[in-house]
């Protein structure tokens, strides 16, 4: 009988896992090194605050995306949802705070229902969330037909905090990563949520409700999407129905860049935040320093993504091939 | 029948059918507290169905199930868990993306709150240490990074762990299939220790030595019934094999035998060797031969068929196949029919070159081809343009045969295609296969039904991914096949 209970394969798995875990940090370090080389003056408190300006909402949106991906689903509506939250925050939340808060809580409820719908009717989440993306967009346009509105003062104040020594976006990213890590990777129910993505049959057989797990994952996506929209409008101070549209792809890219996989419940909150930071830095500061014209920046962004993902596949294959 | 203690499980007249197939035809079985019951039987004997019913995964059509002295009416998987019934099935039920400790947590809802990871890890590691000393598994390792043998060890150890719910009966379905001799021995020793401590066990294994040496009592199943159940000491390897098969003598030499002998000068169509075959035994199929692949399900027969297919397409070296091949899939819905297409489209897909008119498929020729096959093998439909799913299962299978036989392929691979097909259809298809073989086609036929092997000129028996026996038609009896399918020991 062929049981391969041998030590070398074991150690090899360790190296592979280490590489896999380090890849997100390595790609971030690479991007920072490139920026430092191109423009040494960017390596300052002020420089990072500017470059990572939009990193907080991107990191939050990426974590939001990570929760659905943990359950083998995909949220194609997160971008327009973030835009909708921006519009709600810049209007209702400022004018009638209780109505705004209620609306945002309702959004999380809608997400939970979407999760239940996807599970109960066995629908592809891509279809459901693609449909929802038009719903969010339409609602945002109804609420704010023209760019405008104003973020509540307290929100602007939070996003404008200047802590000593470390730039605010870095502190915020660390907090977001820590919350995501403890919530999903260290709590006992987090293990069930991830297990439901890895082997749903086994989790159900052990007596857990997959419906509850799926609804919880979607609700978490909604919650982090709300935080992302609020953070975004706190930075930009006014809203626009199309403001978040790019976040759908950015967030998916961030999760994958951070070591997540589309199937099998394999995600990493810390990696996802690092992936989001990488995307935020590569998205515009790096390319601007490279003097790549804005017209080409989206394409260049895609190219960076392809290179990093190819490196990931290569590492995975080398490990399993031996 | 002597028993160790009071009956923990009592099955009375349990029956279960899947469509037209009768999986269990009235099973009576007691499993006492502190008793290990071995269950042996050939393919389709009903072992797995019986275990699934015990585990709450399937509901019997008729019969009585009583556990811990209570009749079970609304029996389910969660009820089974609450009553302390644990299973280790062949397909792994661990989450590959979680650590060993987290998988223990999934299994034990009671482990939660502060330091749950530490407690879950200790629970599973203590059990691993107890069953498999020197296992080398860490609580923080991801399942996906473990070798298949270690995964199986974790899966087994987890079934034996106890938190808030008791473990009363452990169902082990081929638990040693991925373990080496040493760890398998550790497991069986642990089973004996647990049984001595009052636990009940049922053990299914194709290694009869394990069954004979571990179990208190052995039940032999055949055709959905328990044909013999007795103390393990009352059996030996030969008597178990005899009980599993029908008593019969080899059939007298026939036309096919003479063909097999005369056919040895015919050109070789397929020469393949299983990947792990240790000796020089090849699988050889000549023109016009029907070659059977036998053995217990999942012991490498399908792999060999797929390797043959890949070799014919030139995807893989390491085999010689010198004619076009067609595959008739066993799992119709997953690998066979195009569910959205008509019967004619489903039949014609392998013959597109001949159906073309210019750049397009000629609907007229497609329909003509389908109609000729409809008449030839009596596919029961009014209209070949109807959707394929409008046919009964047996007729869908006929359409898949028509697809393979209508193609230019000289070699037809069959992956247990008669599963769930009614008897009349089977006879029709057998005749068709014999006619086609006489016309020079080669068939490689994997089947889990011993009866079907009688249509074959020669049979290769597989066990653990390799060929363990090569039987000519004259030597073919169920007993010989079972004897080769079940190993004596590791």
PDB file of N, CA and C in Angstrom, chain B residues 254-323:
ATOM      1  N   UNK B 254     -16.483 -22.503 -25.115  1.00  0.00           N
ATOM      2  CA  UNK B 254     -17.479 -22.059 -26.088  1.00  0.00           C
ATOM      3  C   UNK B 254     -16.784 -21.489 -27.300  1.00  0.00           C
ATOM      4  N   UNK B 255     -17.606 -20.971 -28.160  1.00  0.00           N
ATOM      5  CA  UNK B 255     -17.125 -20.275 -29.354  1.00  0.00           C
ATOM      6  C   UNK B 255     -16.080 -19.200 -28.994  1.00  0.00           C
ATOM      7  N   UNK B 256     -16.370 -18.449 -27.917  1.00  0.00           N
ATOM      8  CA  UNK B 256     -15.488 -17.351 -27.540  1.00  0.00           C
ATOM      9  C   UNK B 256     -14.125 -17.868 -27.100  1.00  0.00           C
ATOM     10  N   UNK B 257     -14.110 -19.022 -26.431  1.00  0.00           N
ATOM     11  CA  UNK B 257     -12.836 -19.596 -26.000  1.00  0.00           C
ATOM     12  C   UNK B 257     -11.962 -19.923 -27.197  1.00  0.00           C
ATOM     13  N   UNK B 258     -12.619 -20.586 -28.139  1.00  0.00           N
ATOM     14  CA  UNK B 258     -11.851 -20.930 -29.334  1.00  0.00           C
ATOM     15  C   UNK B 258     -11.327 -19.676 -30.007  1.00  0.00           C
ATOM     16  N   UNK B 259     -12.165 -18.626 -29.929  1.00  0.00           N
ATOM     17  CA  UNK B 259     -11.743 -17.385 -30.542  1.00  0.00           C
ATOM     18  C   UNK B 259     -10.542 -16.812 -29.791  1.00  0.00           C
ATOM     19  N   UNK B 260     -10.595 -16.932 -28.459  1.00  0.00           N
ATOM     20  CA  UNK B 260      -9.504 -16.392 -27.664  1.00  0.00           C
ATOM     21  C   UNK B 260      -8.198 -17.078 -28.004  1.00  0.00           C
ATOM     22  N   UNK B 261      -8.270 -18.392 -28.181  1.00  0.00           N
ATOM     23  CA  UNK B 261      -7.063 -19.141 -28.505  1.00  0.00           C
ATOM     24  C   UNK B 261      -6.626 -18.795 -29.930  1.00  0.00           C
ATOM     25  N   UNK B 262      -7.584 -18.834 -30.838  1.00  0.00           N
ATOM     26  CA  UNK B 262      -7.259 -18.561 -32.230  1.00  0.00           C
ATOM     27  C   UNK B 262      -6.846 -17.106 -32.412  1.00  0.00           C
ATOM     28  N   UNK B 263      -7.356 -16.254 -31.523  1.00  0.00           N
ATOM     29  CA  UNK B 263      -7.136 -14.821 -31.704  1.00  0.00           C
ATOM     30  C   UNK B 263      -5.748 -14.361 -31.318  1.00  0.00           C
ATOM     31  N   UNK B 264      -4.929 -15.264 -30.762  1.00  0.00           N
ATOM     32  CA  UNK B 264      -3.639 -14.798 -30.287  1.00  0.00           C
ATOM     33  C   UNK B 264      -2.722 -14.370 -31.425  1.00  0.00           C
ATOM     34  N   UNK B 265      -3.127 -14.666 -32.662  1.00  0.00           N
ATOM     35  CA  UNK B 265      -2.293 -14.151 -33.765  1.00  0.00           C
ATOM     36  C   UNK B 265      -2.799 -12.807 -34.266  1.00  0.00           C
ATOM     37  N   UNK B 266      -3.962 -12.393 -33.790  1.00  0.00           N
ATOM     38  CA  UNK B 266      -4.514 -11.131 -34.299  1.00  0.00           C
ATOM     39  C   UNK B 266      -3.674  -9.950 -33.835  1.00  0.00           C
ATOM     40  N   UNK B 267      -3.748  -8.832 -34.540  1.00  0.00           N
ATOM     41  CA  UNK B 267      -2.938  -7.674 -34.158  1.00  0.00           C
ATOM     42  C   UNK B 267      -3.338  -7.124 -32.790  1.00  0.00           C
ATOM     43  N   UNK B 268      -2.334  -6.708 -32.026  1.00  0.00           N
ATOM     44  CA  UNK B 268      -2.582  -6.114 -30.712  1.00  0.00           C
ATOM     45  C   UNK B 268      -3.074  -4.682 -30.903  1.00  0.00           C
ATOM     46  N   UNK B 269      -4.175  -4.355 -30.257  1.00  0.00           N
ATOM     47  CA  UNK B 269      -4.722  -2.996 -30.363  1.00  0.00           C
ATOM     48  C   UNK B 269      -4.281  -2.121 -29.187  1.00  0.00           C
ATOM     49  N   UNK B 270      -4.289  -2.725 -28.013  1.00  0.00           N
ATOM     50  CA  UNK B 270      -3.970  -1.954 -26.810  1.00  0.00           C
ATOM     51  C   UNK B 270      -2.955  -2.722 -25.982  1.00  0.00           C
ATOM     52  N   UNK B 271      -1.922  -2.044 -25.537  1.00  0.00           N
ATOM     53  CA  UNK B 271      -1.003  -2.636 -24.567  1.00  0.00           C
ATOM     54  C   UNK B 271      -0.752  -1.572 -23.516  1.00  0.00           C
ATOM     55  N   UNK B 272      -1.265  -1.796 -22.324  1.00  0.00           N
ATOM     56  CA  UNK B 272      -1.151  -0.790 -21.268  1.00  0.00           C
ATOM     57  C   UNK B 272      -0.649  -1.468 -20.011  1.00  0.00           C
ATOM     58  N   UNK B 273      -0.034  -0.663 -19.149  1.00  0.00           N
ATOM     59  CA  UNK B 273       0.429  -1.193 -17.876  1.00  0.00           C
ATOM     60  C   UNK B 273       0.052  -0.178 -16.796  1.00  0.00           C
ATOM     61  N   UNK B 274      -0.600  -0.640 -15.737  1.00  0.00           N
ATOM     62  CA  UNK B 274      -0.925   0.299 -14.650  1.00  0.00           C
ATOM     63  C   UNK B 274       0.336   0.965 -14.131  1.00  0.00           C
ATOM     64  N   UNK B 275       0.200   2.189 -13.674  1.00  0.00           N
ATOM     65  CA  UNK B 275       1.360   2.997 -13.303  1.00  0.00           C
ATOM     66  C   UNK B 275       2.240   2.315 -12.268  1.00  0.00           C
ATOM     67  N   UNK B 276       1.619   1.667 -11.302  1.00  0.00           N
ATOM     68  CA  UNK B 276       2.422   1.115 -10.205  1.00  0.00           C
ATOM     69  C   UNK B 276       2.642  -0.394 -10.334  1.00  0.00           C
ATOM     70  N   UNK B 277       2.317  -0.953 -11.501  1.00  0.00           N
ATOM     71  CA  UNK B 277       2.459  -2.399 -11.696  1.00  0.00           C
ATOM     72  C   UNK B 277       3.901  -2.822 -11.421  1.00  0.00           C
ATOM     73  N   UNK B 278       4.117  -3.712 -10.434  1.00  0.00           N
ATOM     74  CA  UNK B 278       5.498  -4.041 -10.079  1.00  0.00           C
ATOM     75  C   UNK B 278       6.125  -5.074 -11.021  1.00  0.00           C
ATOM     76  N   UNK B 279       5.324  -5.910 -11.664  1.00  0.00           N
ATOM     77  CA  UNK B 279       5.903  -6.966 -12.489  1.00  0.00           C
ATOM     78  C   UNK B 279       5.680  -6.650 -13.964  1.00  0.00           C
ATOM     79  N   UNK B 280       5.870  -7.653 -14.800  1.00  0.00           N
ATOM     80  CA  UNK B 280       5.836  -7.416 -16.244  1.00  0.00           C
ATOM     81  C   UNK B 280       4.427  -7.557 -16.814  1.00  0.00           C
ATOM     82  N   UNK B 281       3.429  -7.730 -15.948  1.00  0.00           N
ATOM     83  CA  UNK B 281       2.064  -7.946 -16.425  1.00  0.00           C
ATOM     84  C   UNK B 281       1.520  -6.716 -17.160  1.00  0.00           C
ATOM     85  N   UNK B 282       1.228  -6.887 -18.435  1.00  0.00           N
ATOM     86  CA  UNK B 282       0.595  -5.826 -19.218  1.00  0.00           C
ATOM     87  C   UNK B 282      -0.866  -6.167 -19.405  1.00  0.00           C
ATOM     88  N   UNK B 283      -1.639  -5.166 -19.738  1.00  0.00           N
ATOM     89  CA  UNK B 283      -2.993  -5.429 -20.214  1.00  0.00           C
ATOM     90  C   UNK B 283      -2.929  -5.388 -21.737  1.00  0.00           C
ATOM     91  N   UNK B 284      -3.306  -6.477 -22.356  1.00  0.00           N
ATOM     92  CA  UNK B 284      -3.224  -6.571 -23.807  1.00  0.00           C
ATOM     93  C   UNK B 284      -4.615  -6.834 -24.353  1.00  0.00           C
ATOM     94  N   UNK B 285      -4.997  -6.114 -25.377  1.00  0.00           N
ATOM     95  CA  UNK B 285      -6.273  -6.385 -26.034  1.00  0.00           C
ATOM     96  C   UNK B 285      -6.031  -6.425 -27.531  1.00  0.00           C
ATOM     97  N   UNK B 286      -6.517  -7.515 -28.132  1.00  0.00           N
ATOM     98  CA  UNK B 286      -6.311  -7.664 -29.582  1.00  0.00           C
ATOM     99  C   UNK B 286      -7.567  -7.299 -30.335  1.00  0.00           C
ATOM    100  N   UNK B 287      -7.419  -7.226 -31.627  1.00  0.00           N
ATOM    101  CA  UNK B 287      -8.557  -6.902 -32.469  1.00  0.00           C
ATOM    102  C   UNK B 287      -9.679  -7.913 -32.253  1.00  0.00           C
ATOM    103  N   UNK B 288     -10.868  -7.444 -32.100  1.00  0.00           N
ATOM    104  CA  UNK B 288     -12.023  -8.317 -31.982  1.00  0.00           C
ATOM    105  C   UNK B 288     -12.193  -8.964 -30.627  1.00  0.00           C
ATOM    106  N   UNK B 289     -11.446  -8.508 -29.638  1.00  0.00           N
ATOM    107  CA  UNK B 289     -11.548  -9.123 -28.314  1.00  0.00           C
ATOM    108  C   UNK B 289     -12.414  -8.288 -27.374  1.00  0.00           C
ATOM    109  N   UNK B 290     -13.082  -8.978 -26.466  1.00  0.00           N
ATOM    110  CA  UNK B 290     -13.759  -8.287 -25.378  1.00  0.00           C
ATOM    111  C   UNK B 290     -12.966  -8.602 -24.113  1.00  0.00           C
ATOM    112  N   UNK B 291     -12.320  -7.577 -23.568  1.00  0.00           N
ATOM    113  CA  UNK B 291     -11.456  -7.792 -22.415  1.00  0.00           C
ATOM    114  C   UNK B 291     -12.113  -7.153 -21.197  1.00  0.00           C
ATOM    115  N   UNK B 292     -12.294  -7.935 -20.155  1.00  0.00           N
ATOM    116  CA  UNK B 292     -12.950  -7.434 -18.955  1.00  0.00           C
ATOM    117  C   UNK B 292     -11.952  -6.900 -17.948  1.00  0.00           C
ATOM    118  N   UNK B 293     -12.341  -5.854 -17.226  1.00  0.00           N
ATOM    119  CA  UNK B 293     -11.558  -5.330 -16.102  1.00  0.00           C
ATOM    120  C   UNK B 293     -12.415  -5.538 -14.863  1.00  0.00           C
ATOM    121  N   UNK B 294     -11.922  -6.359 -13.939  1.00  0.00           N
ATOM    122  CA  UNK B 294     -12.738  -6.702 -12.784  1.00  0.00           C
ATOM    123  C   UNK B 294     -12.038  -6.286 -11.507  1.00  0.00           C
ATOM    124  N   UNK B 295     -12.617  -6.641 -10.394  1.00  0.00           N
ATOM    125  CA  UNK B 295     -12.079  -6.267  -9.087  1.00  0.00           C
ATOM    126  C   UNK B 295     -13.060  -5.364  -8.384  1.00  0.00           C
ATOM    127  N   UNK B 296     -12.747  -5.020  -7.136  1.00  0.00           N
ATOM    128  CA  UNK B 296     -13.629  -4.137  -6.386  1.00  0.00           C
ATOM    129  C   UNK B 296     -13.614  -2.755  -7.002  1.00  0.00           C
ATOM    130  N   UNK B 297     -14.703  -2.046  -6.851  1.00  0.00           N
ATOM    131  CA  UNK B 297     -14.819  -0.714  -7.453  1.00  0.00           C
ATOM    132  C   UNK B 297     -13.732   0.210  -6.917  1.00  0.00           C
ATOM    133  N   UNK B 298     -13.175   1.004  -7.802  1.00  0.00           N
ATOM    134  CA  UNK B 298     -12.223   2.016  -7.386  1.00  0.00           C
ATOM    135  C   UNK B 298     -10.819   1.501  -7.135  1.00  0.00           C
ATOM    136  N   UNK B 299     -10.460   0.380  -7.727  1.00  0.00           N
ATOM    137  CA  UNK B 299      -9.114  -0.145  -7.516  1.00  0.00           C
ATOM    138  C   UNK B 299      -8.226   0.055  -8.741  1.00  0.00           C
ATOM    139  N   UNK B 300      -8.509   1.062  -9.536  1.00  0.00           N
ATOM    140  CA  UNK B 300      -7.592   1.417 -10.627  1.00  0.00           C
ATOM    141  C   UNK B 300      -8.113   1.093 -12.012  1.00  0.00           C
ATOM    142  N   UNK B 301      -9.318   0.520 -12.113  1.00  0.00           N
ATOM    143  CA  UNK B 301      -9.827   0.160 -13.430  1.00  0.00           C
ATOM    144  C   UNK B 301     -10.130   1.412 -14.262  1.00  0.00           C
ATOM    145  N   UNK B 302     -10.841   2.365 -13.669  1.00  0.00           N
ATOM    146  CA  UNK B 302     -11.169   3.586 -14.403  1.00  0.00           C
ATOM    147  C   UNK B 302      -9.904   4.344 -14.773  1.00  0.00           C
ATOM    148  N   UNK B 303      -8.933   4.373 -13.857  1.00  0.00           N
ATOM    149  CA  UNK B 303      -7.666   5.054 -14.155  1.00  0.00           C
ATOM    150  C   UNK B 303      -7.026   4.461 -15.394  1.00  0.00           C
ATOM    151  N   UNK B 304      -7.050   3.135 -15.484  1.00  0.00           N
ATOM    152  CA  UNK B 304      -6.433   2.499 -16.647  1.00  0.00           C
ATOM    153  C   UNK B 304      -7.182   2.852 -17.926  1.00  0.00           C
ATOM    154  N   UNK B 305      -8.498   2.881 -17.866  1.00  0.00           N
ATOM    155  CA  UNK B 305      -9.276   3.261 -19.047  1.00  0.00           C
ATOM    156  C   UNK B 305      -8.933   4.688 -19.476  1.00  0.00           C
ATOM    157  N   UNK B 306      -8.843   5.582 -18.497  1.00  0.00           N
ATOM    158  CA  UNK B 306      -8.542   6.979 -18.826  1.00  0.00           C
ATOM    159  C   UNK B 306      -7.124   7.099 -19.372  1.00  0.00           C
ATOM    160  N   UNK B 307      -6.190   6.300 -18.823  1.00  0.00           N
ATOM    161  CA  UNK B 307      -4.819   6.321 -19.340  1.00  0.00           C
ATOM    162  C   UNK B 307      -4.796   5.827 -20.781  1.00  0.00           C
ATOM    163  N   UNK B 308      -5.622   4.814 -21.068  1.00  0.00           N
ATOM    164  CA  UNK B 308      -5.706   4.300 -22.434  1.00  0.00           C
ATOM    165  C   UNK B 308      -6.228   5.389 -23.363  1.00  0.00           C
ATOM    166  N   UNK B 309      -7.236   6.074 -22.895  1.00  0.00           N
ATOM    167  CA  UNK B 309      -7.814   7.159 -23.689  1.00  0.00           C
ATOM    168  C   UNK B 309      -6.762   8.233 -23.955  1.00  0.00           C
ATOM    169  N   UNK B 310      -6.006   8.589 -22.904  1.00  0.00           N
ATOM    170  CA  UNK B 310      -4.990   9.637 -23.051  1.00  0.00           C
ATOM    171  C   UNK B 310      -3.884   9.165 -23.997  1.00  0.00           C
ATOM    172  N   UNK B 311      -3.510   7.877 -23.884  1.00  0.00           N
ATOM    173  CA  UNK B 311      -2.453   7.356 -24.746  1.00  0.00           C
ATOM    174  C   UNK B 311      -2.899   7.394 -26.201  1.00  0.00           C
ATOM    175  N   UNK B 312      -4.165   7.083 -26.456  1.00  0.00           N
ATOM    176  CA  UNK B 312      -4.670   7.085 -27.828  1.00  0.00           C
ATOM    177  C   UNK B 312      -4.670   8.496 -28.390  1.00  0.00           C
ATOM    178  N   UNK B 313      -4.928   9.484 -27.534  1.00  0.00           N
ATOM    179  CA  UNK B 313      -4.962  10.863 -28.008  1.00  0.00           C
ATOM    180  C   UNK B 313      -3.561  11.448 -28.096  1.00  0.00           C
ATOM    181  N   UNK B 314      -2.566  10.653 -27.658  1.00  0.00           N
ATOM    182  CA  UNK B 314      -1.192  11.122 -27.727  1.00  0.00           C
ATOM    183  C   UNK B 314      -0.835  12.073 -26.607  1.00  0.00           C
ATOM    184  N   UNK B 315      -1.686  12.156 -25.555  1.00  0.00           N
ATOM    185  CA  UNK B 315      -1.406  13.058 -24.448  1.00  0.00           C
ATOM    186  C   UNK B 315      -0.314  12.511 -23.542  1.00  0.00           C
ATOM    187  N   UNK B 316      -0.229  11.192 -23.522  1.00  0.00           N
ATOM    188  CA  UNK B 316       0.648  10.606 -22.521  1.00  0.00           C
ATOM    189  C   UNK B 316       1.393   9.445 -23.159  1.00  0.00           C
ATOM    190  N   UNK B 317       2.640   9.310 -22.829  1.00  0.00           N
ATOM    191  CA  UNK B 317       3.372   8.145 -23.319  1.00  0.00           C
ATOM    192  C   UNK B 317       3.267   7.028 -22.295  1.00  0.00           C
ATOM    193  N   UNK B 318       3.823   5.880 -22.615  1.00  0.00           N
ATOM    194  CA  UNK B 318       3.819   4.811 -21.629  1.00  0.00           C
ATOM    195  C   UNK B 318       2.733   3.799 -21.900  1.00  0.00           C
ATOM    196  N   UNK B 319       2.154   3.815 -23.057  1.00  0.00           N
ATOM    197  CA  UNK B 319       1.177   2.805 -23.425  1.00  0.00           C
ATOM    198  C   UNK B 319       1.137   2.757 -24.930  1.00  0.00           C
ATOM    199  N   UNK B 320       0.679   1.661 -25.467  1.00  0.00           N
ATOM    200  CA  UNK B 320       0.589   1.559 -26.910  1.00  0.00           C
ATOM    201  C   UNK B 320      -0.856   1.322 -27.285  1.00  0.00           C
ATOM    202  N   UNK B 321      -1.435   2.245 -27.991  1.00  0.00           N
ATOM    203  CA  UNK B 321      -2.801   2.114 -28.461  1.00  0.00           C
ATOM    204  C   UNK B 321      -2.759   2.500 -29.926  1.00  0.00           C
ATOM    205  N   UNK B 322      -3.096   1.566 -30.829  1.00  0.00           N
ATOM    206  CA  UNK B 322      -2.882   1.913 -32.225  1.00  0.00           C
ATOM    207  C   UNK B 322      -4.175   1.997 -33.027  1.00  0.00           C
ATOM    208  N   UNK B 323      -5.208   2.496 -32.410  1.00  0.00           N
ATOM    209  CA  UNK B 323      -6.427   2.780 -33.161  1.00  0.00           C
ATOM    210  C   UNK B 323      -7.205   3.836 -32.384  1.00  0.00           C
TER     211      UNK B 323
END
